[in-house]
Amino acid sequence: MPTINLLSREISELIAAGEVIERPSSVIKELIENSIDAGSRHITVEIKRGGSTFIRITDDGCGIAFDDVPKAFLRHATSKITTKDDLNSILTLGFRGEALASVCAVSKTEIITKQAEDELGTHYIIEGSDEVLHERTGCPDGTTIIIRDLFYNVPARQKFMKKDSVEGNMVCGIVNKIALSHPEIAFKLLRDNKLEFSTSGDGKLYSAVFAVYGKAFAGDMIPVEYEQDGIKIHGFTVKPLYSRANRTFQNFFVNSRYVKSQVCASALEEAYKGTVMTGKFPACILMIDIAPDVVDVNVHPAKVEIRFSDDRPVYDCMFFAVKSALMKAGLVYDFQLKQQTIAETSQETYIQPKLPETAPKQEKQDMIPEVPETEKNQGRFAEKNIALTTQSSPVVSYSSPAPVKAPEVPETKEPAEETTYTSLPPCTEDKYRTEGNTASENYIREIRKEIKEETETENTDNSSDNSSEVFPEEDSLTSKYSFINSNDLKKKDPEVTPDPVLEKPKLKYIGEAFKGYIIAEAEEKIIIMDKHAAHERIIFEKLKSEDRDPASQLVLCPEGVLLSLDEAHALEENTKVLENMGFKLDFANSPYISVKAIPTIIAHLNMDEIIPELADNFRKNMRDPRPEAIDDILHTIACKAAIKMNDSNNDTELSKLAEEVYFNDRIRHCPHGRPVMFVISKYELEKQFRRKV
Ligand code: ADP
Ligand code: MG
């Protein structure tokens, strides 16, 4: 029989500490909360090496009396509750009396503290829960607490610590959020002796957001002020077009405490429904004031998830608060989305030949209206350019060009059974050829599968067949696709250039079908090329070819893009990769990134969209930067930058594109694996017309 032993004080302290203290950011959260509870007006946080070796928090709060200092470091020692009734109306951030006990168990802790009414303060040192010093000292009012060598006595815990920079980012993230939640307190954060940010403490939420997230973010905010069922919500949300690739910038505070709340996030996103693209998330800084007795405070202090006794009123209040703010700002609207695009219908008809439905599909309403490329060229497409309506069944209309109409799509049939299209011969990537099946049969099978998956993610553009109404002048379009101009062709990728010794076969451009398919003739074959897939693949190849100088273009007025600390860090870690792609980013004001140069090929794109997407992708793949992950990023960029089905392109452009693609053996599929072209041989035609048997 095993004997049962009581754990020593030291071991039980370490176990208990592990529940509250996970990493430097959790220590800092607890210590700042103590400073706030102490009524401080100024709080300064300093960290070194991500907080693993040094944390110092200085406040001007009420301080602790000489005799109380050792007590404060005992477990379940708190000045914040005395009776069990206090639990129901708790307004302070801490109340369990566990933080200091936990911190001192796993670090070397020093505290210098003085109450205003006392003449002398206290100097106290405690290491691994053992008191080392307790004496009186002269010091200013308030408390300074220093934590050295976190987890020095718990090596297992040390192993779980991430790189200093990552831990440091987490600390910044926490301090950011706490600073936002208390605009009446002046916060300062120093990281390795460098000032990260400081807030003024003027009590205005706007000032705090400005200090923490920067001018551009603050400038894009919409005020929220709402009250319902005794719940008050105030703060800011952002313009729908300023939505992000993840939820990092969603900040909810309940009774001034930063929380994570599924209820609040769902209500916020529901209010934005139809105005932000699927996969994008609105940012916000919203304060919820609610009676403390309906909030479950008994959730573990280290966790930020919150529970309400009844979710419904909170959800409703959040939804209406945001929705009405957006409506007031004229930014929310129920819109009839673009009609089905040719690209979509062509994919569908490929699978199942049929005409597109004229009514928009319900689920498509989640998407943002597509804006023609030329408008995007004018910078982030300004809300003023979009005439928005809030009536019952309005249609989004752009000031210019005219509303988008449903394309008329001719009925396309699947290739007839007996027709065999051969894919081009020297194609290393032709994974579709298998024994017993023709390439086309396997293509179709694969493609059907892939298209199904892809339609969920790929965002096809522009949807009208009426070029005179919808598409801008050709000139502007031509200039946009600079890769097609002759200069660009001259300095073609060496890999793309065919062997100069061999005489280059000629490609004769015949025309374009359905505003999406290039038809050309070469080497006794008719070539049918998907112009979007072809262009996308070319851009992808250009971005991917790291061994040459990517054509990069300096940005005259560098655009600033605000990222989360993690995202900015992920980009900074990948500077080399980004440079190889043609990006030059300045991290001096990180996480506010200034875009100095961009790949020429995507110069017409909106950096506010591209950079956060890049960053999010790098962030997700930080620990595992596989080549496929980089490819994913490049696909996204290439897809956005490529010409789209239904774009109006002139013959010169298309014939150049066809040439470039046809003579590059590597380009036979788009980056998503769809085929770029089919060929029908002359022999095949002759067979079809019974000229040959
Ligand atoms: P809790 O915050 O849950 O009460 P802590 O372990 O965090 O427990 O702190 C214990 C006690 O120490 C607090 O209740 C408070 O009285 C005192 N204390 C801690 N930090 C400070 C501070 N910065 N200023 C004044 N008092 C403090
Ligand atoms: Mg506390």
XYZ file of C-alpha atoms and ligand atoms in Angstrom:
721
model
C 0.000 0.000 0.000
C 1.422 3.404 -0.880
C 1.591 5.724 2.093
C -0.130 9.095 1.958
C 2.092 12.071 2.715
C 1.218 15.682 3.214
C 3.040 17.784 0.633
C 5.618 20.144 2.001
C 4.750 23.839 2.049
C 7.302 24.466 -0.656
C 5.841 21.898 -3.062
C 2.240 22.862 -2.460
C 3.158 26.523 -2.976
C 4.792 25.670 -6.283
C 1.765 23.693 -7.429
C -0.615 26.454 -6.436
C 1.609 29.079 -8.061
C 1.523 27.172 -11.331
C -2.217 27.713 -11.519
C -1.993 31.474 -11.334
C 1.359 32.167 -12.921
C 2.046 30.727 -16.319
C 4.460 33.193 -17.820
C 5.731 36.781 -17.437
C 2.569 38.230 -18.923
C 0.422 36.550 -16.267
C 2.650 37.953 -13.496
C 2.366 41.401 -14.985
C -1.380 41.166 -15.336
C -1.716 40.316 -11.657
C 0.678 43.020 -10.517
C -0.890 45.760 -12.611
C -4.298 44.740 -11.357
C -3.035 45.142 -7.818
C -1.770 48.614 -8.665
C -5.132 49.541 -10.163
C -6.966 48.193 -7.118
C -4.643 50.347 -4.998
C -6.057 53.445 -6.681
C -2.945 54.356 -8.657
C -2.971 57.201 -11.192
C 0.394 56.347 -12.724
C 1.655 52.842 -13.414
C 4.995 52.104 -15.048
C 5.871 48.637 -16.238
C 9.419 47.686 -17.143
C 10.582 44.355 -18.475
C 13.863 42.896 -19.601
C 14.264 39.814 -21.763
C 10.540 39.401 -22.198
C 10.064 39.618 -18.437
C 11.913 36.399 -17.696
C 14.817 38.050 -15.872
C 13.355 41.357 -14.752
C 9.941 42.884 -14.165
C 9.405 46.135 -12.292
C 6.025 47.715 -11.674
C 5.927 51.120 -10.056
C 2.699 52.726 -8.936
C 1.513 55.683 -6.874
C -1.273 53.811 -5.161
C -2.170 53.437 -1.499
C 0.846 51.294 -0.582
C 0.958 48.585 2.105
C 1.566 49.085 5.832
C 4.841 47.725 7.300
C 3.168 44.924 9.254
C 0.886 43.945 6.392
C 3.624 43.377 3.847
C 4.532 39.798 4.889
C 0.807 38.993 5.099
C 0.253 40.154 1.538
C 2.560 37.356 0.392
C 0.596 34.642 2.169
C -1.911 32.610 0.208
C -5.504 33.752 0.641
C -4.364 37.039 2.110
C -6.373 39.910 0.688
C -7.603 43.292 1.757
C -10.458 43.147 -0.721
C -13.049 40.858 0.828
C -13.962 40.060 4.381
C -17.405 38.457 4.248
C -18.934 36.027 1.789
C -21.454 38.678 0.733
C -18.593 40.739 -0.625
C -18.170 38.078 -3.300
C -21.414 39.120 -4.961
C -20.470 42.720 -5.433
C -16.797 42.476 -6.109
C -15.508 45.349 -8.185
C -11.794 45.045 -7.647
C -9.731 43.106 -10.129
C -8.176 40.718 -7.643
C -9.757 39.275 -4.541
C -8.427 35.760 -4.077
C -5.250 36.794 -2.366
C -3.243 34.407 -4.495
C -1.179 36.530 -6.834
C 1.621 37.719 -4.586
C 1.859 34.334 -2.882
C 2.212 32.666 -6.254
C 4.678 35.158 -7.673
C 6.991 35.004 -4.663
C 6.959 31.198 -4.743
C 8.517 31.069 -8.202
C 10.805 34.107 -8.284
C 13.048 36.456 -6.354
C 10.659 39.190 -5.304
C 11.418 42.574 -3.824
C 8.901 45.199 -2.779
C 9.332 48.797 -1.682
C 6.100 50.316 -0.506
C 4.799 53.243 1.533
C 1.405 54.523 2.563
C 0.953 58.289 2.332
C 0.193 58.586 6.032
C 3.379 56.767 7.088
C 6.656 58.517 7.463
C 8.732 55.548 6.379
C 8.078 52.835 3.909
C 8.934 49.129 3.813
C 11.647 47.228 2.018
C 10.841 43.518 1.800
C 12.591 40.704 -0.061
C 11.175 37.212 -0.435
C 12.721 34.452 -2.519
C 10.904 31.196 -3.282
C 8.439 32.032 -0.470
C 11.288 32.541 2.036
C 11.556 35.950 3.658
C 15.021 37.436 3.160
C 14.561 41.039 4.323
C 11.893 43.092 6.118
C 12.969 46.567 7.127
C 11.879 50.178 7.106
C 13.135 52.445 4.394
C 12.711 55.928 3.018
C 10.780 55.885 -0.273
C 8.014 57.707 -2.150
C 4.321 56.932 -1.620
C 3.114 53.942 -3.551
C 4.551 50.569 -4.385
C 7.423 49.294 -6.482
C 7.600 45.561 -6.954
C 10.500 43.830 -8.681
C 10.412 40.240 -9.886
C 13.747 38.718 -10.832
C 14.451 35.366 -12.457
C 10.979 34.064 -12.872
C 10.741 30.276 -12.430
C 14.375 30.104 -11.280
C 13.337 27.228 -9.012
C 10.980 25.517 -11.481
C 13.146 24.400 -14.414
C 10.238 22.466 -15.971
C 8.322 25.706 -16.255
C 11.260 27.514 -17.795
C 11.251 25.029 -20.633
C 7.743 26.084 -21.561
C 8.752 29.694 -21.918
C 8.880 30.951 -25.460
C 11.575 33.147 -26.954
C 12.084 36.444 -25.110
C 10.603 38.370 -28.009
C 7.434 36.284 -27.960
C 7.068 36.549 -24.187
C 7.710 40.286 -24.512
C 4.960 40.569 -27.101
C 2.551 38.842 -24.779
C 3.444 41.296 -22.040
C 2.850 44.221 -24.403
C -0.460 42.697 -25.435
C -1.622 42.501 -21.814
C -0.394 45.976 -20.886
C -2.079 47.372 -24.015
C -5.382 45.908 -23.030
C -5.169 47.027 -19.418
C -4.171 50.535 -20.522
C -7.218 50.632 -22.791
C -9.451 49.508 -19.960
C -8.311 52.329 -17.685
C -7.926 55.547 -19.648
C -7.926 57.449 -16.344
C -4.561 55.913 -15.448
C -1.328 56.982 -17.138
C 0.483 53.821 -18.212
C 4.022 53.529 -19.412
C 5.649 50.397 -20.762
C 9.407 50.059 -21.139
C 10.829 47.025 -22.842
C 14.572 46.499 -22.594
C 14.939 50.193 -21.679
C 12.934 51.313 -24.702
C 9.577 53.032 -24.338
C 6.893 50.917 -26.019
C 4.007 53.285 -25.384
C 2.562 55.597 -22.823
C -0.964 56.784 -22.246
C -1.869 60.198 -20.910
C -4.337 59.132 -18.263
C -6.670 61.960 -19.254
C -9.685 59.674 -18.804
C -10.613 59.671 -22.468
C -10.839 56.286 -24.136
C -10.030 57.884 -27.471
C -6.671 59.119 -26.144
C -5.834 55.684 -24.810
C -6.656 54.003 -28.118
C -4.675 56.634 -29.970
C -1.656 55.969 -27.748
C -1.910 52.217 -27.956
C -3.013 51.549 -31.543
C -1.912 54.708 -33.286
C -3.404 57.510 -35.277
C -4.607 55.538 -38.293
C -6.602 53.119 -36.181
C -8.079 55.871 -34.042
C -9.027 57.757 -37.175
C -11.048 54.815 -38.440
C -13.157 54.392 -35.349
C -16.872 54.835 -34.902
C -18.146 55.803 -31.437
C -20.551 53.466 -29.668
C -22.850 54.567 -26.845
C -25.817 52.449 -25.898
C -27.889 51.371 -22.941
C -30.468 48.641 -22.652
C -31.808 46.496 -19.811
C -29.463 48.153 -17.349
C -26.432 47.264 -19.436
C -24.322 50.137 -20.719
C -21.942 49.817 -23.631
C -19.581 52.495 -24.787
C -16.388 52.713 -26.737
C -15.439 52.334 -30.356
C -15.857 49.995 -33.182
C -14.262 50.396 -36.583
C -15.413 51.004 -40.101
C -16.375 47.702 -41.710
C -13.649 47.979 -44.282
C -11.064 48.170 -41.552
C -11.704 44.612 -40.476
C -8.857 42.277 -39.666
C -7.713 38.795 -40.503
C -8.175 37.629 -36.898
C -9.780 38.640 -33.621
C -6.652 40.133 -32.020
C -8.104 43.630 -32.199
C -11.416 42.738 -30.607
C -11.284 44.195 -27.117
C -14.138 43.726 -24.692
C -14.024 45.023 -21.151
C -16.619 44.123 -18.567
C -16.646 46.541 -15.645
C -13.231 47.739 -16.778
C -11.751 44.266 -16.884
C -10.448 42.841 -20.134
C -12.392 39.696 -20.936
C -12.829 37.168 -23.647
C -16.451 36.623 -24.361
C -17.943 34.447 -27.028
C -21.279 36.157 -26.487
C -19.875 39.616 -27.123
C -17.823 38.511 -30.119
C -20.800 36.784 -31.745
C -23.044 39.799 -31.226
C -20.420 42.137 -32.642
C -19.860 39.981 -35.700
C -23.590 39.548 -36.211
C -23.991 43.331 -36.245
C -21.342 43.553 -38.954
C -22.814 40.694 -40.914
C -22.999 41.511 -44.575
C -20.447 44.288 -44.341
C -17.239 42.417 -43.717
C -15.891 39.637 -45.814
C -16.134 36.092 -44.577
C -12.926 35.320 -42.740
C -12.447 38.932 -41.630
C -13.181 40.191 -38.173
C -14.197 43.631 -37.010
C -11.980 45.338 -34.450
C -13.397 47.104 -31.408
C -12.719 48.586 -28.013
C -15.965 48.241 -26.117
C -16.676 48.776 -22.437
C -19.601 46.930 -20.938
C -20.914 48.180 -17.618
C -23.153 45.627 -16.001
C -24.328 44.854 -12.465
C -21.520 42.795 -10.894
C -23.976 40.221 -9.557
C -24.828 38.926 -13.044
C -21.196 38.287 -13.856
C -19.737 35.027 -12.671
C -16.650 36.155 -10.849
C -15.742 32.736 -9.734
C -13.933 32.017 -12.941
C -10.254 31.424 -12.369
C -8.336 34.721 -12.111
C -5.709 33.614 -14.618
C -8.384 33.119 -17.221
C -9.995 35.961 -19.061
C -13.090 34.121 -20.253
C -16.184 35.526 -18.648
C -19.607 34.051 -17.941
C -22.851 35.942 -17.525
C -25.777 34.538 -15.591
C -27.911 35.310 -18.641
C -26.254 35.752 -22.034
C -29.294 37.034 -23.888
C -29.485 40.633 -22.640
C -25.734 41.036 -23.079
C -25.893 39.693 -26.626
C -28.839 41.919 -27.519
C -27.321 45.012 -26.022
C -24.018 44.422 -27.820
C -25.731 43.723 -31.119
C -27.907 46.835 -31.022
C -25.116 49.011 -29.683
C -22.861 48.144 -32.607
C -25.561 47.987 -35.238
C -26.936 51.380 -34.326
C -23.455 52.896 -34.223
C -22.785 51.581 -37.708
C -26.130 52.827 -38.941
C -25.602 56.232 -37.413
C -22.314 56.421 -39.210
C -24.133 55.407 -42.403
C -22.019 52.326 -42.694
C -24.395 49.479 -42.282
C -26.684 48.383 -44.986
C -28.487 45.385 -46.227
C -27.272 44.953 -49.694
C -28.026 42.727 -52.515
C -24.769 41.179 -53.327
C -23.162 40.993 -56.684
C -24.844 38.468 -58.848
C -23.149 35.211 -59.491
C -19.958 35.818 -61.346
C -18.991 34.158 -64.537
C -16.078 32.591 -62.781
C -18.431 31.029 -60.286
C -20.968 29.989 -62.857
C -18.346 28.669 -65.153
C -17.119 26.536 -62.325
C -20.600 25.396 -61.631
C -21.450 24.751 -65.227
C -18.306 22.811 -65.464
C -19.627 20.470 -62.889
C -23.253 20.684 -63.683
C -24.153 22.629 -66.784
C -26.896 25.107 -65.951
C -27.650 28.786 -66.170
C -26.884 30.898 -63.144
C -29.675 31.751 -60.812
C -30.591 35.361 -61.171
C -31.412 35.875 -57.535
C -28.389 36.133 -55.290
C -27.793 33.216 -53.050
C -28.524 33.723 -49.418
C -25.146 32.685 -48.130
C -23.356 34.995 -50.492
C -24.697 37.961 -48.570
C -21.879 37.536 -46.142
C -19.503 38.951 -48.623
C -18.496 42.476 -49.223
C -19.496 44.026 -52.518
C -16.783 43.742 -55.052
C -15.306 47.001 -56.140
C -13.801 47.304 -59.562
C -10.041 47.362 -59.612
C -9.769 50.954 -60.688
C -11.570 52.094 -57.599
C -9.314 50.005 -55.462
C -6.445 51.760 -57.138
C -7.493 54.944 -55.490
C -6.376 53.550 -52.174
C -8.556 51.726 -49.741
C -11.885 52.103 -51.415
C -13.314 54.957 -49.524
C -16.762 54.577 -48.082
C -17.758 57.782 -49.742
C -17.460 56.086 -53.073
C -20.093 53.608 -52.182
C -23.604 54.861 -52.130
C -25.052 52.885 -49.311
C -28.673 52.504 -48.525
C -30.437 51.208 -45.503
C -33.855 50.518 -46.980
C -35.388 47.115 -47.044
C -34.028 45.823 -50.325
C -31.418 48.204 -51.526
C -28.762 47.388 -54.004
C -25.230 48.546 -53.466
C -24.330 50.995 -56.093
C -21.019 52.568 -56.750
C -20.857 56.190 -57.679
C -18.941 55.024 -60.663
C -19.179 52.679 -62.427
C -22.789 51.578 -62.631
C -24.387 48.769 -60.662
C -23.244 45.320 -61.388
C -25.547 43.127 -63.365
C -25.926 39.431 -63.654
C -23.814 38.061 -66.397
C -25.393 36.152 -69.128
C -23.599 32.956 -69.226
C -23.874 30.792 -72.226
C -24.556 27.211 -71.562
C -21.338 25.320 -71.419
C -21.279 21.617 -71.733
C -18.897 19.227 -70.223
C -16.558 17.887 -72.799
C -18.328 15.185 -74.705
C -17.291 11.710 -73.811
C -15.515 10.950 -77.015
C -13.571 14.206 -77.149
C -10.140 13.813 -75.712
C -8.347 17.006 -74.876
C -4.728 16.391 -74.345
C -2.895 18.428 -71.829
C 0.314 19.925 -73.082
C 3.126 17.414 -73.344
C 6.112 18.572 -71.294
C 4.404 19.237 -68.037
C 6.146 18.077 -64.933
C 3.235 18.954 -62.732
C 0.656 16.951 -64.605
C -0.371 14.905 -61.669
C -3.619 14.081 -63.322
C -2.362 11.532 -65.766
C -2.917 8.071 -64.466
C -3.072 4.788 -66.162
C -6.266 3.930 -67.921
C -7.636 7.457 -67.792
C -7.023 10.329 -70.106
C -5.570 13.397 -68.551
C -8.771 15.302 -69.144
C -10.913 12.740 -67.365
C -8.655 12.850 -64.384
C -8.436 16.605 -64.569
C -12.167 16.923 -64.428
C -12.422 14.578 -61.512
C -9.697 16.393 -59.587
C -10.919 19.790 -60.542
C -14.447 19.108 -59.427
C -13.081 18.180 -56.073
C -10.757 21.136 -55.854
C -13.245 23.653 -57.100
C -15.645 22.569 -54.426
C -13.029 23.228 -51.783
C -11.785 26.307 -53.418
C -15.062 28.100 -53.971
C -15.231 28.430 -50.237
C -12.015 30.342 -50.111
C -11.401 31.949 -53.422
C -12.905 35.281 -53.985
C -13.795 35.760 -57.605
C -14.334 39.245 -58.780
C -16.415 41.438 -61.037
C -19.608 40.174 -62.325
C -21.019 41.825 -65.333
C -20.987 41.231 -68.986
C -21.727 44.830 -69.678
C -18.284 46.211 -70.142
C -19.288 49.687 -71.179
C -21.127 50.184 -67.910
C -18.941 48.378 -65.508
C -15.428 48.517 -66.696
C -13.244 51.531 -66.879
C -11.329 52.722 -69.877
C -8.907 50.244 -71.312
C -5.925 52.498 -70.818
C -6.182 52.421 -67.087
C -6.538 48.686 -67.162
C -3.568 48.246 -69.400
C -1.356 50.295 -67.190
C -2.487 48.214 -64.262
C -1.189 44.984 -65.652
C 2.266 46.253 -66.081
C 3.709 42.792 -66.431
C 2.201 42.554 -69.863
C 3.869 45.647 -71.203
C 6.796 45.180 -73.487
C 9.433 46.485 -71.097
C 8.487 43.896 -68.645
C 8.630 41.156 -71.176
C 12.159 42.160 -72.080
C 13.370 41.551 -68.589
C 11.556 38.305 -68.335
C 12.349 35.774 -65.715
C 15.261 33.703 -66.985
C 13.266 30.627 -66.187
C 10.435 31.840 -68.305
C 12.579 32.781 -71.289
C 12.715 29.969 -73.802
C 16.008 28.707 -75.057
C 17.231 31.369 -77.497
C 19.089 28.841 -79.628
C 15.955 27.041 -80.674
C 13.686 28.891 -82.992
C 10.701 29.928 -81.001
C 7.424 28.603 -82.328
C 4.838 31.281 -83.001
C 1.616 31.739 -81.139
C -1.265 33.281 -83.000
C -3.873 34.966 -80.854
C -7.376 34.295 -82.095
C -9.579 35.947 -79.534
C -11.314 35.775 -76.197
C -14.418 33.792 -75.333
C -16.844 34.591 -72.535
C -14.575 37.359 -71.275
C -12.400 34.795 -69.620
C -10.890 32.344 -72.028
C -8.117 33.174 -74.433
C -8.136 31.253 -77.681
C -4.907 30.977 -79.608
C -3.215 28.785 -82.138
C 0.284 27.342 -82.024
C 2.144 24.353 -83.257
C -0.854 22.702 -84.892
C -2.941 23.108 -81.788
C -5.744 25.300 -80.557
C -5.077 26.569 -77.082
C -7.819 27.576 -74.709
C -6.509 29.401 -71.709
C -8.197 30.560 -68.494
C -6.958 34.135 -68.284
C -7.315 34.535 -64.523
C -5.626 31.219 -63.748
C -2.867 31.974 -66.228
C -2.131 35.422 -64.909
C -2.363 34.251 -61.331
C 0.205 31.562 -61.996
C 2.576 33.970 -63.697
C 2.430 36.345 -60.772
C 2.896 33.459 -58.394
C 6.002 32.308 -60.264
C 7.427 35.805 -60.274
C 6.878 36.283 -56.580
C 8.276 32.863 -55.856
C 11.478 33.102 -57.825
C 13.748 34.131 -54.978
C 16.991 33.853 -56.819
C 16.492 36.961 -58.815
C 15.866 40.556 -57.896
C 12.148 40.892 -57.476
C 10.795 43.901 -59.310
C 10.068 46.156 -56.406
C 8.552 49.574 -56.383
C 9.184 52.256 -53.806
C 6.117 53.694 -52.194
C 6.192 57.477 -52.426
C 4.180 58.138 -49.327
C 4.804 55.044 -47.224
C 1.542 53.609 -46.052
C 1.213 52.724 -42.403
C -0.523 49.528 -41.435
C -1.333 48.674 -37.854
C -0.807 45.073 -36.856
C -1.019 43.145 -33.651
C 2.313 42.683 -31.906
C 2.416 39.019 -32.854
C 1.760 39.814 -36.476
C 4.351 42.557 -36.579
C 6.824 40.282 -34.904
C 6.089 37.477 -37.369
C 6.746 39.833 -40.256
C 9.914 41.169 -38.710
C 11.209 37.639 -38.236
C 10.633 37.029 -41.914
C 12.165 40.210 -43.271
C 14.441 38.251 -45.554
C 11.612 36.246 -47.094
C 9.623 39.425 -47.552
C 12.544 41.178 -49.187
C 12.869 38.300 -51.567
C 9.270 38.811 -52.500
C 9.866 42.516 -53.082
C 8.494 43.971 -49.856
C 10.405 46.483 -47.818
C 8.846 47.185 -44.466
C 9.907 49.546 -41.738
C 9.455 48.281 -38.201
C 10.674 51.396 -36.390
C 7.188 52.094 -35.022
C 6.185 48.462 -34.713
C 3.439 47.247 -34.512
C 2.630 50.157 -36.790
C 4.364 48.993 -39.957
C 5.300 51.365 -42.668
C 5.364 49.923 -46.175
C 8.375 51.334 -48.029
C 8.419 49.158 -51.135
C 6.192 46.534 -52.648
C 6.464 44.059 -55.476
C 5.691 45.969 -58.676
C 3.336 43.271 -59.748
C 0.946 44.013 -56.917
C 1.479 47.754 -56.824
C -2.193 48.344 -57.581
C -3.385 46.411 -54.555
C -4.465 47.798 -51.241
C -1.687 47.307 -48.683
C -4.154 47.576 -45.805
C -5.470 44.239 -46.957
C -2.311 42.561 -48.139
C -0.021 43.297 -45.200
C -2.346 42.051 -42.427
C -3.037 38.962 -44.502
C 0.663 38.324 -45.003
C 1.277 38.925 -41.330
C -1.503 36.650 -40.218
C -0.183 33.920 -42.435
C 3.354 34.294 -41.129
C 2.075 34.410 -37.568
C 0.190 31.159 -37.962
C 3.173 29.482 -39.512
C 5.806 31.050 -37.283
C 6.869 27.892 -35.601
C 6.625 25.842 -38.725
C 7.656 27.944 -41.684
C 7.159 25.224 -44.289
C 7.618 26.140 -47.922
C 3.925 25.353 -48.513
C 3.031 28.022 -45.998
C 4.969 30.595 -47.973
C 3.297 29.302 -51.121
C -0.084 29.868 -49.519
C 0.827 33.482 -48.932
C 1.990 33.879 -52.488
C -1.210 32.281 -53.805
C -3.277 34.763 -51.904
C -1.336 37.685 -53.278
C -1.279 36.292 -56.796
C -4.996 35.638 -56.779
C -5.732 39.177 -55.668
C -3.344 40.722 -58.150
C -4.380 38.730 -61.201
C -6.827 39.871 -63.836
C -10.238 38.411 -63.280
C -12.876 36.733 -65.337
C -15.011 39.462 -66.888
C -12.253 42.040 -66.769
C -11.969 43.925 -70.005
C -8.560 43.292 -71.465
C -7.353 44.270 -74.849
C -6.073 41.829 -77.433
C -2.447 42.894 -77.052
C -2.509 42.157 -73.359
C -4.147 38.840 -73.760
C -1.961 37.716 -76.595
C 1.156 38.617 -74.579
C -0.234 36.728 -71.627
C -0.976 33.715 -73.791
C 2.549 33.745 -75.184
C 4.163 34.063 -71.820
C 2.190 31.189 -70.430
C 2.317 28.922 -73.441
C 6.059 29.089 -73.763
C 6.658 28.429 -70.102
C 6.439 24.711 -69.607
C 6.176 25.104 -65.873
C 2.893 26.896 -66.100
C 0.196 24.374 -66.680
C -1.894 24.806 -63.581
C -2.945 27.793 -61.538
C -1.417 27.898 -58.037
C -4.544 26.183 -56.734
C -3.952 23.294 -59.096
C -6.659 24.093 -61.616
C -5.544 23.780 -65.203
C -4.439 26.940 -66.907
C -5.118 25.717 -70.402
C -6.394 22.996 -72.631
C -5.239 22.231 -76.102
C -7.074 20.609 -78.932
C -4.770 19.296 -81.571
C -5.358 19.862 -85.231
C -5.469 16.120 -85.611
C -8.251 15.936 -83.049
C -10.259 18.554 -84.904
C -9.825 16.766 -88.127
C -10.966 13.588 -86.503
C -14.032 15.334 -85.114
C -14.922 16.627 -88.546
C -14.302 13.246 -90.011
C -11.467 14.486 -92.133
C -9.285 11.907 -90.534
C -10.246 8.536 -89.263
P -5.597 40.065 -4.166
O -5.251 41.110 -5.172
O -6.396 38.977 -4.742
O -6.149 40.616 -2.920
P -2.788 39.656 -4.089
O -1.975 38.494 -3.693
O -2.683 40.102 -5.492
O -4.275 39.324 -3.744
O -2.433 40.857 -3.162
C -2.560 40.700 -1.766
C -2.821 42.023 -1.089
O -1.662 42.832 -1.171
C -3.913 42.834 -1.730
O -5.175 42.472 -1.252
C -3.513 44.250 -1.351
O -4.006 44.574 -0.099
C -1.999 44.183 -1.264
N -1.342 44.739 -2.452
C -0.790 44.041 -3.453
N -0.225 44.855 -4.371
C -0.449 46.111 -3.953
C -0.112 47.410 -4.460
N 0.537 47.577 -5.630
N -0.476 48.496 -3.758
C -1.146 48.341 -2.589
N -1.487 47.153 -2.061
C -1.153 46.047 -2.709
Mg -4.164 40.785 -6.830
